[in-house]
Amino acid sequence: MKQPHLVVLGGGFAGLELCKELGDIPVRITLVDRQNHHLFQPLLYQVASAGLAAPEIAHPIRSVFSDQRNIHVVMDEATGIDLEHQTVSLRDAEDPITYDYLAIGIGVKTGYFGNDHWEEFAPGLKSLDDATQIRRQVLLAYEKAENCEDPGQRKRLMTSVVVGGGPTGVELAGAFAEIARHVLKRDFREIDTSAARIYLVEAADRLLTMYDERLSEYTRKKLTALGVTVVTGRMVKEITEGKVDLGDEVIEAETIIWAAGVEAPALTKTLGVELDRGGRIIVDGDLSVPGHPEVFAMGDIANCVDQSGIRVPGLCPAALQMGKHVAQVISNEVGLTARRGYPVRKQFRYFDKGSMATIGRSAAVASSMGMRFTGLPAWLMWLFVHLMFLVGFRNKIAVMIQWFYSYLRYRRGARIITGVDDSGLIQHPVELRPLDSARPRTEGALSEVS
């Protein structure tokens, strides 16, 4: 009997888990991803804040499946899905791929709530390219400030704004504060990087709204102690180059990062099925697309309410569970579908293992099994869980060594600026200090920045 063909779109947590679970099942798999690597997104902020190098949180997809014979990896991007004819069109392929089963796990992208023009001035954090761009911008800002005579301009260069008080925003703001106050302080002579201003802006009345209020308050206090200015209950009105307008206040900043929302890629609109407001696919209880039992959506792209009525969050453990569930459904049906049609399927049940966010050195919050953790215990939990979920033994060792080194020395080893264009380091007009005026920094050298 001809083996059924499964096409998997996306090499994220759900896609990889699905493919690995089907390694010994008589099914032919084609895995399509526009990148050649699996990305561990929870640690992207550490690349953006110079804590880790990009290769340490990514692993080649082909390497993951080098010993699995039933899978074919294609580096390409899906541009259209025809549910009626069961085909997927790819950007670089002349002919579409036909499938017997389709699993969509393409993830989500940064969403600006209809203000897409803000993206030019406030990039999001969803890819390695995003992370390295942010790292470059942050480090360049301090380099420009070192050579800038104008106090107002220097103040702007040493100001960063993170919009969005969820886990990503909290982690970025805390990391930026630690860089300024500890990591870079010994590296510059003309500026005092501890005078840098870090803003975290959240429209809701508290940070980390998905957590208990006590954890939110702990997070606010810890960030404030790190030197972060936490602004809650204020919605961004406009973002232009170097400016964040909060209505009654305009913050001028060299670095503006958007961590306030996500939305589905445009591909979901080609399906002709019901989507939620963010473009995510609304799925049935078995994770299949309504009316198309051969098509599944999983991970962040799926809007799913599980068997017990829980709305499944966009977290790594949830994506892994979804991938495993789809694999079980397909395994149960291989060899049966052609003879008897689709059997009664097991409904997806999400097992909530909890969630966590790191704030800074030895500080984190975690919620699991009805219990709440803060401080060092939560931080150690965060370290262990993230190391466990990293793909690749080399990545685990490299990240562990980097974290150990950073903890002992207050150093970050990925402070390399790349991608500078032919115009040099200074991308915006600033008043430069003459080279022969360079001098050792004195205690009062930066009083005008504070």
Short mmCIF file of C-alpha atoms in Angstrom, two decimals:
data_model
loop_
_atom_site.label_atom_id
_atom_site.label_comp_id
_atom_site.label_asym_id
_atom_site.label_seq_id
_atom_site.Cartn_x
_atom_site.Cartn_y
_atom_site.Cartn_z
CA MET A 1 0.00 0.00 0.00
CA LYS A 2 1.26 3.47 -0.88
CA GLN A 3 2.52 5.39 2.11
CA PRO A 4 0.51 8.53 2.90
CA HIS A 5 2.33 11.81 2.38
CA LEU A 6 2.48 14.27 5.28
CA VAL A 7 3.56 17.84 4.56
CA VAL A 8 4.68 19.80 7.62
CA LEU A 9 4.96 23.58 7.32
CA GLY A 10 7.33 24.98 9.92
CA GLY A 11 10.33 23.58 11.78
CA GLY A 12 9.39 24.99 15.16
CA PHE A 13 8.71 23.06 18.34
CA ALA A 14 5.45 21.54 17.08
CA GLY A 15 6.78 20.66 13.63
CA LEU A 16 9.93 19.00 14.94
CA GLU A 17 8.06 17.05 17.61
CA LEU A 18 5.53 15.80 15.05
CA CYS A 19 8.22 14.62 12.64
CA LYS A 20 10.29 12.92 15.33
CA GLU A 21 7.27 11.08 16.74
CA LEU A 22 6.55 9.64 13.26
CA GLY A 23 10.09 8.38 12.72
CA ASP A 24 9.05 4.70 12.82
CA ILE A 25 5.63 5.08 11.19
CA PRO A 26 5.08 4.15 7.51
CA VAL A 27 4.42 7.70 6.35
CA ARG A 28 6.39 9.89 3.94
CA ILE A 29 7.17 13.31 5.42
CA THR A 30 8.13 16.56 3.73
CA LEU A 31 9.17 19.28 6.18
CA VAL A 32 9.17 22.80 4.73
CA ASP A 33 10.76 25.78 6.47
CA ARG A 34 12.11 29.03 5.05
CA GLN A 35 15.13 28.77 7.36
CA ASN A 36 17.60 25.91 7.54
CA HIS A 37 17.52 25.91 11.32
CA HIS A 38 15.24 25.35 14.26
CA LEU A 39 15.19 28.46 16.44
CA PHE A 40 14.79 28.43 20.21
CA GLN A 41 12.71 31.60 20.39
CA PRO A 42 12.53 31.89 24.21
CA LEU A 43 16.23 32.86 24.21
CA LEU A 44 16.09 35.33 21.32
CA TYR A 45 16.18 38.21 23.79
CA GLN A 46 19.60 36.99 24.99
CA VAL A 47 20.99 37.28 21.47
CA ALA A 48 19.43 40.75 21.18
CA SER A 49 21.04 41.77 24.48
CA ALA A 50 24.49 40.31 23.64
CA GLY A 51 24.24 37.49 26.15
CA LEU A 52 24.44 34.66 23.60
CA ALA A 53 25.66 34.29 20.03
CA ALA A 54 23.08 33.45 17.37
CA PRO A 55 24.33 29.89 16.63
CA GLU A 56 23.94 28.93 20.29
CA ILE A 57 20.15 29.04 20.15
CA ALA A 58 19.68 27.54 16.69
CA HIS A 59 20.24 24.05 15.34
CA PRO A 60 20.30 22.86 11.69
CA ILE A 61 17.05 21.08 10.85
CA ARG A 62 18.76 18.57 8.57
CA SER A 63 21.06 17.63 11.43
CA VAL A 64 18.07 16.88 13.67
CA PHE A 65 16.76 14.34 11.12
CA SER A 66 20.04 13.03 9.69
CA ASP A 67 19.21 9.50 10.88
CA GLN A 68 15.48 9.55 10.08
CA ARG A 69 14.91 8.01 6.66
CA ASN A 70 11.24 8.86 6.08
CA ILE A 71 11.66 12.63 6.04
CA HIS A 72 12.66 15.06 3.30
CA VAL A 73 13.61 18.60 4.37
CA VAL A 74 12.91 21.48 1.97
CA MET A 75 14.23 24.98 2.60
CA ASP A 76 11.46 27.05 1.05
CA GLU A 77 8.40 29.09 1.98
CA ALA A 78 4.76 28.15 1.50
CA THR A 79 2.90 30.83 -0.45
CA GLY A 80 -0.52 29.22 -0.83
CA ILE A 81 -2.63 26.27 0.32
CA ASP A 82 -5.42 24.74 -1.77
CA LEU A 83 -7.52 22.72 0.64
CA GLU A 84 -9.84 21.41 -2.08
CA HIS A 85 -7.07 19.88 -4.18
CA GLN A 86 -4.79 19.17 -1.20
CA THR A 87 -1.77 21.02 -2.51
CA VAL A 88 0.78 23.48 -1.13
CA SER A 89 2.49 26.04 -3.37
CA LEU A 90 6.09 26.97 -2.59
CA ARG A 91 7.94 30.15 -3.48
CA ASP A 92 10.83 28.48 -5.32
CA ALA A 93 9.07 25.40 -6.75
CA GLU A 94 7.30 25.33 -10.10
CA ASP A 95 4.78 22.67 -9.14
CA PRO A 96 2.79 22.51 -5.90
CA ILE A 97 3.25 19.66 -3.41
CA THR A 98 0.34 17.28 -2.96
CA TYR A 99 -0.43 15.87 0.47
CA ASP A 100 -2.56 13.31 2.22
CA TYR A 101 -2.05 15.06 5.55
CA LEU A 102 -1.00 18.67 6.16
CA ALA A 103 0.27 20.09 9.45
CA ILE A 104 0.59 23.86 9.66
CA GLY A 105 3.01 25.09 12.30
CA ILE A 106 4.40 28.29 10.80
CA GLY A 107 4.22 30.35 13.98
CA VAL A 108 3.28 34.00 14.22
CA LYS A 109 4.94 37.33 13.47
CA THR A 110 5.10 40.68 15.22
CA GLY A 111 1.74 42.48 15.12
CA TYR A 112 1.25 46.24 15.40
CA PHE A 113 -2.55 46.36 15.86
CA GLY A 114 -3.08 47.93 12.46
CA ASN A 115 -0.15 50.37 12.75
CA ASP A 116 2.20 48.52 10.44
CA HIS A 117 4.13 51.71 9.65
CA TRP A 118 5.55 51.52 13.19
CA GLU A 119 7.63 48.51 12.20
CA GLU A 120 10.18 50.75 10.46
CA PHE A 121 10.97 52.51 13.74
CA ALA A 122 10.20 49.80 16.31
CA PRO A 123 11.29 46.32 15.17
CA GLY A 124 9.94 43.19 16.82
CA LEU A 125 11.81 40.11 18.00
CA LYS A 126 10.83 36.93 16.16
CA SER A 127 13.94 35.78 14.27
CA LEU A 128 17.73 35.66 14.51
CA ASP A 129 17.89 38.53 12.04
CA ASP A 130 15.65 40.58 14.34
CA ALA A 131 17.83 39.75 17.34
CA THR A 132 21.13 40.61 15.65
CA GLN A 133 19.65 43.84 14.28
CA ILE A 134 18.53 44.89 17.76
CA ARG A 135 21.90 43.97 19.28
CA ARG A 136 23.67 46.01 16.60
CA GLN A 137 21.41 49.00 17.21
CA VAL A 138 21.87 48.89 20.99
CA LEU A 139 25.65 48.55 20.88
CA LEU A 140 25.99 51.17 18.13
CA ALA A 141 24.01 53.62 20.22
CA TYR A 142 26.64 53.49 22.97
CA GLU A 143 29.45 53.79 20.43
CA LYS A 144 27.80 56.93 19.02
CA ALA A 145 27.26 58.35 22.50
CA GLU A 146 30.95 57.86 23.32
CA ASN A 147 31.87 60.19 20.45
CA CYS A 148 29.04 62.71 20.85
CA GLU A 149 29.55 66.20 22.35
CA ASP A 150 25.92 67.30 22.42
CA PRO A 151 24.35 66.45 25.84
CA GLY A 152 20.80 66.20 24.49
CA GLN A 153 21.85 63.97 21.62
CA ARG A 154 23.87 61.79 23.95
CA LYS A 155 20.90 61.43 26.27
CA ARG A 156 18.73 60.27 23.36
CA LEU A 157 21.38 57.81 22.20
CA MET A 158 21.50 56.28 25.67
CA THR A 159 17.73 55.83 25.91
CA SER A 160 15.89 52.62 25.01
CA VAL A 161 12.15 51.98 24.99
CA VAL A 162 10.58 48.52 25.07
CA VAL A 163 6.85 48.51 24.29
CA GLY A 164 4.97 45.58 25.79
CA GLY A 165 4.99 44.28 29.35
CA GLY A 166 4.72 40.56 28.60
CA PRO A 167 7.57 38.07 29.16
CA THR A 168 9.57 39.23 26.12
CA GLY A 169 9.31 42.89 27.08
CA VAL A 170 10.23 42.22 30.70
CA GLU A 171 13.21 40.08 29.73
CA LEU A 172 14.49 42.63 27.20
CA ALA A 173 14.14 45.58 29.57
CA GLY A 174 15.92 43.73 32.37
CA ALA A 175 18.71 42.61 30.04
CA PHE A 176 19.22 46.12 28.61
CA ALA A 177 19.46 47.53 32.15
CA GLU A 178 22.05 44.93 33.16
CA ILE A 179 24.12 45.63 30.06
CA ALA A 180 24.19 49.36 30.78
CA ARG A 181 24.82 49.18 34.51
CA HIS A 182 27.22 46.27 34.73
CA VAL A 183 28.50 44.86 31.44
CA LEU A 184 29.45 48.00 29.49
CA LYS A 185 30.36 50.23 32.41
CA ARG A 186 34.07 49.38 32.22
CA ASP A 187 34.27 49.51 28.42
CA PHE A 188 33.79 53.23 27.76
CA ARG A 189 35.82 56.29 28.79
CA GLU A 190 33.68 59.30 27.87
CA ILE A 191 30.25 58.06 28.96
CA ASP A 192 28.87 56.48 32.08
CA THR A 193 26.62 53.74 30.72
CA SER A 194 24.90 53.36 34.10
CA ALA A 195 23.21 56.69 33.30
CA ALA A 196 21.37 55.05 30.38
CA ARG A 197 17.57 55.27 30.52
CA ILE A 198 15.50 52.13 29.92
CA TYR A 199 11.71 52.45 29.60
CA LEU A 200 9.21 49.59 29.65
CA VAL A 201 5.77 50.69 28.44
CA GLU A 202 2.63 48.59 28.97
CA ALA A 203 -0.95 49.57 28.09
CA ALA A 204 -2.46 47.41 30.87
CA ASP A 205 -2.34 48.51 34.49
CA ARG A 206 0.34 45.95 35.36
CA LEU A 207 3.12 43.86 33.85
CA LEU A 208 2.79 40.15 33.05
CA THR A 209 -1.00 40.18 33.10
CA MET A 210 -1.09 36.40 32.57
CA TYR A 211 0.49 35.93 36.02
CA ASP A 212 -0.78 36.43 39.55
CA GLU A 213 -0.82 40.10 40.63
CA ARG A 214 1.80 39.41 43.30
CA LEU A 215 4.23 38.17 40.65
CA SER A 216 3.48 41.25 38.53
CA GLU A 217 4.27 43.52 41.47
CA TYR A 218 7.47 41.62 42.24
CA THR A 219 8.52 42.04 38.61
CA ARG A 220 7.83 45.78 38.67
CA LYS A 221 9.87 46.27 41.85
CA LYS A 222 12.82 44.24 40.54
CA LEU A 223 12.89 46.11 37.22
CA THR A 224 12.71 49.43 39.04
CA ALA A 225 15.64 48.37 41.23
CA LEU A 226 17.59 47.60 38.06
CA GLY A 227 16.98 51.14 36.86
CA VAL A 228 14.12 50.48 34.45
CA THR A 229 11.38 53.12 34.28
CA VAL A 230 8.16 51.09 34.22
CA VAL A 231 5.21 52.87 32.59
CA THR A 232 1.85 51.08 32.93
CA GLY A 233 -1.67 52.06 31.99
CA ARG A 234 -0.39 54.15 29.09
CA MET A 235 -1.08 53.28 25.46
CA VAL A 236 1.29 54.23 22.66
CA LYS A 237 -0.32 56.83 20.40
CA GLU A 238 2.34 57.07 17.71
CA ILE A 239 5.86 55.90 16.94
CA THR A 240 8.12 57.86 14.60
CA GLU A 241 11.86 57.82 14.09
CA GLY A 242 13.44 58.07 17.51
CA LYS A 243 10.20 59.01 19.29
CA VAL A 244 7.45 57.23 21.23
CA ASP A 245 4.34 59.34 21.76
CA LEU A 246 2.33 58.38 24.86
CA GLY A 247 -0.16 61.22 24.46
CA ASP A 248 0.92 63.39 27.37
CA GLU A 249 4.60 62.53 27.00
CA VAL A 250 7.01 61.96 24.12
CA ILE A 251 10.07 59.80 24.85
CA GLU A 252 13.05 60.36 22.57
CA ALA A 253 15.12 57.20 22.19
CA GLU A 254 17.68 55.76 19.83
CA THR A 255 16.41 52.21 20.41
CA ILE A 256 12.71 51.33 20.29
CA ILE A 257 11.62 47.69 20.45
CA TRP A 258 8.08 46.41 19.92
CA ALA A 259 7.08 43.45 22.11
CA ALA A 260 3.38 44.17 22.45
CA GLY A 261 1.58 41.84 20.05
CA VAL A 262 1.65 39.11 17.43
CA GLU A 263 -0.41 38.14 14.41
CA ALA A 264 -0.54 35.28 11.93
CA PRO A 265 1.33 35.40 8.61
CA ALA A 266 -0.67 36.20 5.48
CA LEU A 267 -0.61 32.52 4.45
CA THR A 268 -3.56 31.72 6.72
CA LYS A 269 -5.77 34.02 4.66
CA THR A 270 -5.36 31.73 1.63
CA LEU A 271 -7.10 28.86 3.43
CA GLY A 272 -10.64 30.18 3.24
CA VAL A 273 -11.42 28.94 6.77
CA GLU A 274 -12.46 30.73 9.95
CA LEU A 275 -9.70 32.77 11.57
CA ASP A 276 -9.57 34.76 14.79
CA ARG A 277 -8.87 38.51 14.96
CA GLY A 278 -5.14 37.90 14.82
CA GLY A 279 -5.42 35.64 11.75
CA ARG A 280 -4.80 32.42 13.68
CA ILE A 281 -6.60 29.26 12.57
CA ILE A 282 -9.56 28.21 14.74
CA VAL A 283 -9.27 24.43 15.10
CA ASP A 284 -11.48 21.59 16.27
CA GLY A 285 -10.77 19.66 19.44
CA ASP A 286 -8.46 17.23 17.65
CA LEU A 287 -6.42 20.19 16.23
CA SER A 288 -7.79 19.67 12.72
CA VAL A 289 -9.19 22.49 10.58
CA PRO A 290 -13.03 22.36 10.59
CA GLY A 291 -14.29 20.54 7.49
CA HIS A 292 -10.80 19.26 6.65
CA PRO A 293 -9.84 16.34 8.91
CA GLU A 294 -6.62 15.82 6.93
CA VAL A 295 -5.32 19.31 7.83
CA PHE A 296 -4.01 20.30 11.27
CA ALA A 297 -2.85 23.56 12.81
CA MET A 298 -0.53 23.51 15.80
CA GLY A 299 1.65 25.80 17.87
CA ASP A 300 1.19 29.55 17.94
CA ILE A 301 -0.76 29.57 14.66
CA ALA A 302 -3.63 27.55 16.20
CA ASN A 303 -6.48 29.07 18.16
CA CYS A 304 -7.37 26.07 20.28
CA VAL A 305 -9.66 25.39 23.22
CA ASP A 306 -8.80 21.96 24.54
CA GLN A 307 -11.02 19.13 25.79
CA SER A 308 -11.31 20.64 29.28
CA GLY A 309 -12.17 24.13 28.00
CA ILE A 310 -8.71 25.64 28.47
CA ARG A 311 -7.53 28.09 25.83
CA VAL A 312 -4.10 26.78 24.88
CA PRO A 313 -1.37 29.46 25.26
CA GLY A 314 1.38 30.14 22.76
CA LEU A 315 4.14 28.49 24.74
CA CYS A 316 6.87 25.99 23.90
CA PRO A 317 5.40 23.16 26.05
CA ALA A 318 2.00 23.64 24.42
CA ALA A 319 3.51 23.44 20.92
CA LEU A 320 5.37 20.25 21.83
CA GLN A 321 2.17 18.68 23.16
CA MET A 322 0.31 19.67 20.01
CA GLY A 323 2.96 18.13 17.79
CA LYS A 324 2.85 14.90 19.78
CA HIS A 325 -0.96 14.80 19.61
CA VAL A 326 -1.08 15.25 15.83
CA ALA A 327 1.52 12.49 15.51
CA GLN A 328 -0.67 10.14 17.57
CA VAL A 329 -3.72 10.92 15.44
CA ILE A 330 -1.84 10.22 12.19
CA SER A 331 -0.22 7.07 13.63
CA ASN A 332 -3.63 5.71 14.57
CA GLU A 333 -5.00 6.34 11.10
CA VAL A 334 -2.16 5.19 8.85
CA GLY A 335 -3.40 2.12 6.98
CA LEU A 336 -6.99 2.59 8.18
CA THR A 337 -8.12 5.73 6.40
CA ALA A 338 -8.36 4.26 2.91
CA ARG A 339 -10.47 1.33 4.13
CA ARG A 340 -12.77 2.77 6.75
CA GLY A 341 -12.50 6.55 6.66
CA TYR A 342 -11.26 8.57 9.58
CA PRO A 343 -11.78 6.80 12.93
CA VAL A 344 -13.02 8.62 16.01
CA ARG A 345 -10.15 10.79 17.13
CA LYS A 346 -8.82 11.51 20.57
CA GLN A 347 -9.37 15.13 21.57
CA PHE A 348 -6.42 17.29 22.53
CA ARG A 349 -5.93 17.96 26.24
CA TYR A 350 -3.36 20.53 27.28
CA PHE A 351 -1.30 19.81 30.36
CA ASP A 352 -0.30 23.16 31.84
CA LYS A 353 3.22 22.82 33.21
CA GLY A 354 3.33 26.49 34.13
CA SER A 355 5.13 29.53 32.77
CA MET A 356 8.08 31.65 33.77
CA ALA A 357 9.96 34.82 32.89
CA THR A 358 13.39 36.03 33.89
CA ILE A 359 13.92 39.60 35.05
CA GLY A 360 17.65 39.76 35.61
CA ARG A 361 20.51 38.23 37.50
CA SER A 362 19.12 35.76 40.08
CA ALA A 363 15.62 37.18 39.61
CA ALA A 364 12.68 35.56 37.84
CA VAL A 365 9.03 34.69 38.33
CA ALA A 366 7.43 31.31 37.77
CA SER A 367 3.97 29.83 38.14
CA SER A 368 3.42 26.08 38.09
CA MET A 369 0.80 23.69 39.46
CA GLY A 370 -0.85 26.47 41.43
CA MET A 371 2.44 27.42 43.08
CA ARG A 372 4.31 30.71 42.68
CA PHE A 373 8.07 31.20 42.75
CA THR A 374 10.20 34.32 42.73
CA GLY A 375 13.86 35.27 43.04
CA LEU A 376 16.70 32.76 42.90
CA PRO A 377 14.55 29.58 42.99
CA ALA A 378 12.49 30.79 40.01
CA TRP A 379 15.66 31.86 38.21
CA LEU A 380 17.28 28.44 38.67
CA MET A 381 14.07 26.80 37.44
CA TRP A 382 14.16 29.06 34.39
CA LEU A 383 17.79 28.11 33.65
CA PHE A 384 17.10 24.38 33.94
CA VAL A 385 13.93 24.38 31.83
CA HIS A 386 15.47 26.42 29.02
CA LEU A 387 18.56 24.24 28.88
CA MET A 388 16.36 21.14 28.77
CA PHE A 389 14.32 22.39 25.81
CA LEU A 390 17.31 23.51 23.73
CA VAL A 391 17.84 21.32 20.67
CA GLY A 392 21.35 19.91 20.28
CA PHE A 393 23.91 18.82 22.88
CA ARG A 394 26.47 21.37 21.67
CA ASN A 395 23.95 24.17 22.13
CA LYS A 396 23.17 23.07 25.69
CA ILE A 397 26.87 23.01 26.64
CA ALA A 398 27.65 26.33 24.93
CA VAL A 399 24.74 28.13 26.56
CA MET A 400 25.52 26.65 29.99
CA ILE A 401 29.14 27.84 29.76
CA GLN A 402 28.11 31.31 28.62
CA TRP A 403 25.60 31.66 31.46
CA PHE A 404 28.15 30.45 34.04
CA TYR A 405 30.76 32.89 32.73
CA SER A 406 28.29 35.79 32.68
CA TYR A 407 27.14 35.05 36.21
CA LEU A 408 30.66 34.97 37.63
CA ARG A 409 32.14 37.90 35.73
CA TYR A 410 29.18 40.13 34.82
CA ARG A 411 30.38 39.81 31.25
CA ARG A 412 28.60 39.06 27.98
CA GLY A 413 30.69 37.49 25.24
CA ALA A 414 28.55 38.35 22.20
CA ARG A 415 29.16 42.12 22.12
CA ILE A 416 30.17 42.12 18.47
CA ILE A 417 28.73 44.68 16.04
CA THR A 418 28.23 43.28 12.55
CA GLY A 419 26.52 44.53 9.41
CA VAL A 420 27.93 48.07 9.46
CA ASP A 421 27.50 49.65 6.03
CA ASP A 422 30.03 51.60 3.97
CA SER A 423 29.14 54.87 5.66
CA GLY A 424 30.78 53.70 8.89
CA LEU A 425 29.47 53.51 12.42
CA ILE A 426 27.65 56.82 12.63
CA GLN A 427 24.31 56.37 10.94
CA HIS A 428 22.75 59.66 12.13
CA PRO A 429 24.29 63.15 12.31
CA VAL A 430 25.89 63.74 15.69
CA GLU A 431 28.36 66.31 16.90
CA LEU A 432 31.58 64.38 17.28
CA ARG A 433 34.28 65.04 19.82
CA PRO A 434 37.66 65.73 18.18
CA LEU A 435 39.89 62.70 18.43
CA ASP A 436 42.67 64.59 20.20
CA SER A 437 40.28 65.55 23.00
CA ALA A 438 39.85 61.94 24.15
CA ARG A 439 40.64 61.72 27.83
CA PRO A 440 40.21 59.33 30.74
CA ARG A 441 36.74 59.54 32.21
CA THR A 442 36.39 61.49 35.42
CA GLU A 443 33.70 61.09 38.02
CA GLY A 444 31.78 64.14 36.78
CA ALA A 445 32.26 63.56 33.07
CA LEU A 446 28.66 62.55 32.46
CA SER A 447 26.66 64.69 34.83
CA GLU A 448 24.81 66.19 31.88
CA VAL A 449 23.36 62.82 30.85
CA SER A 450 21.44 62.05 34.03
#
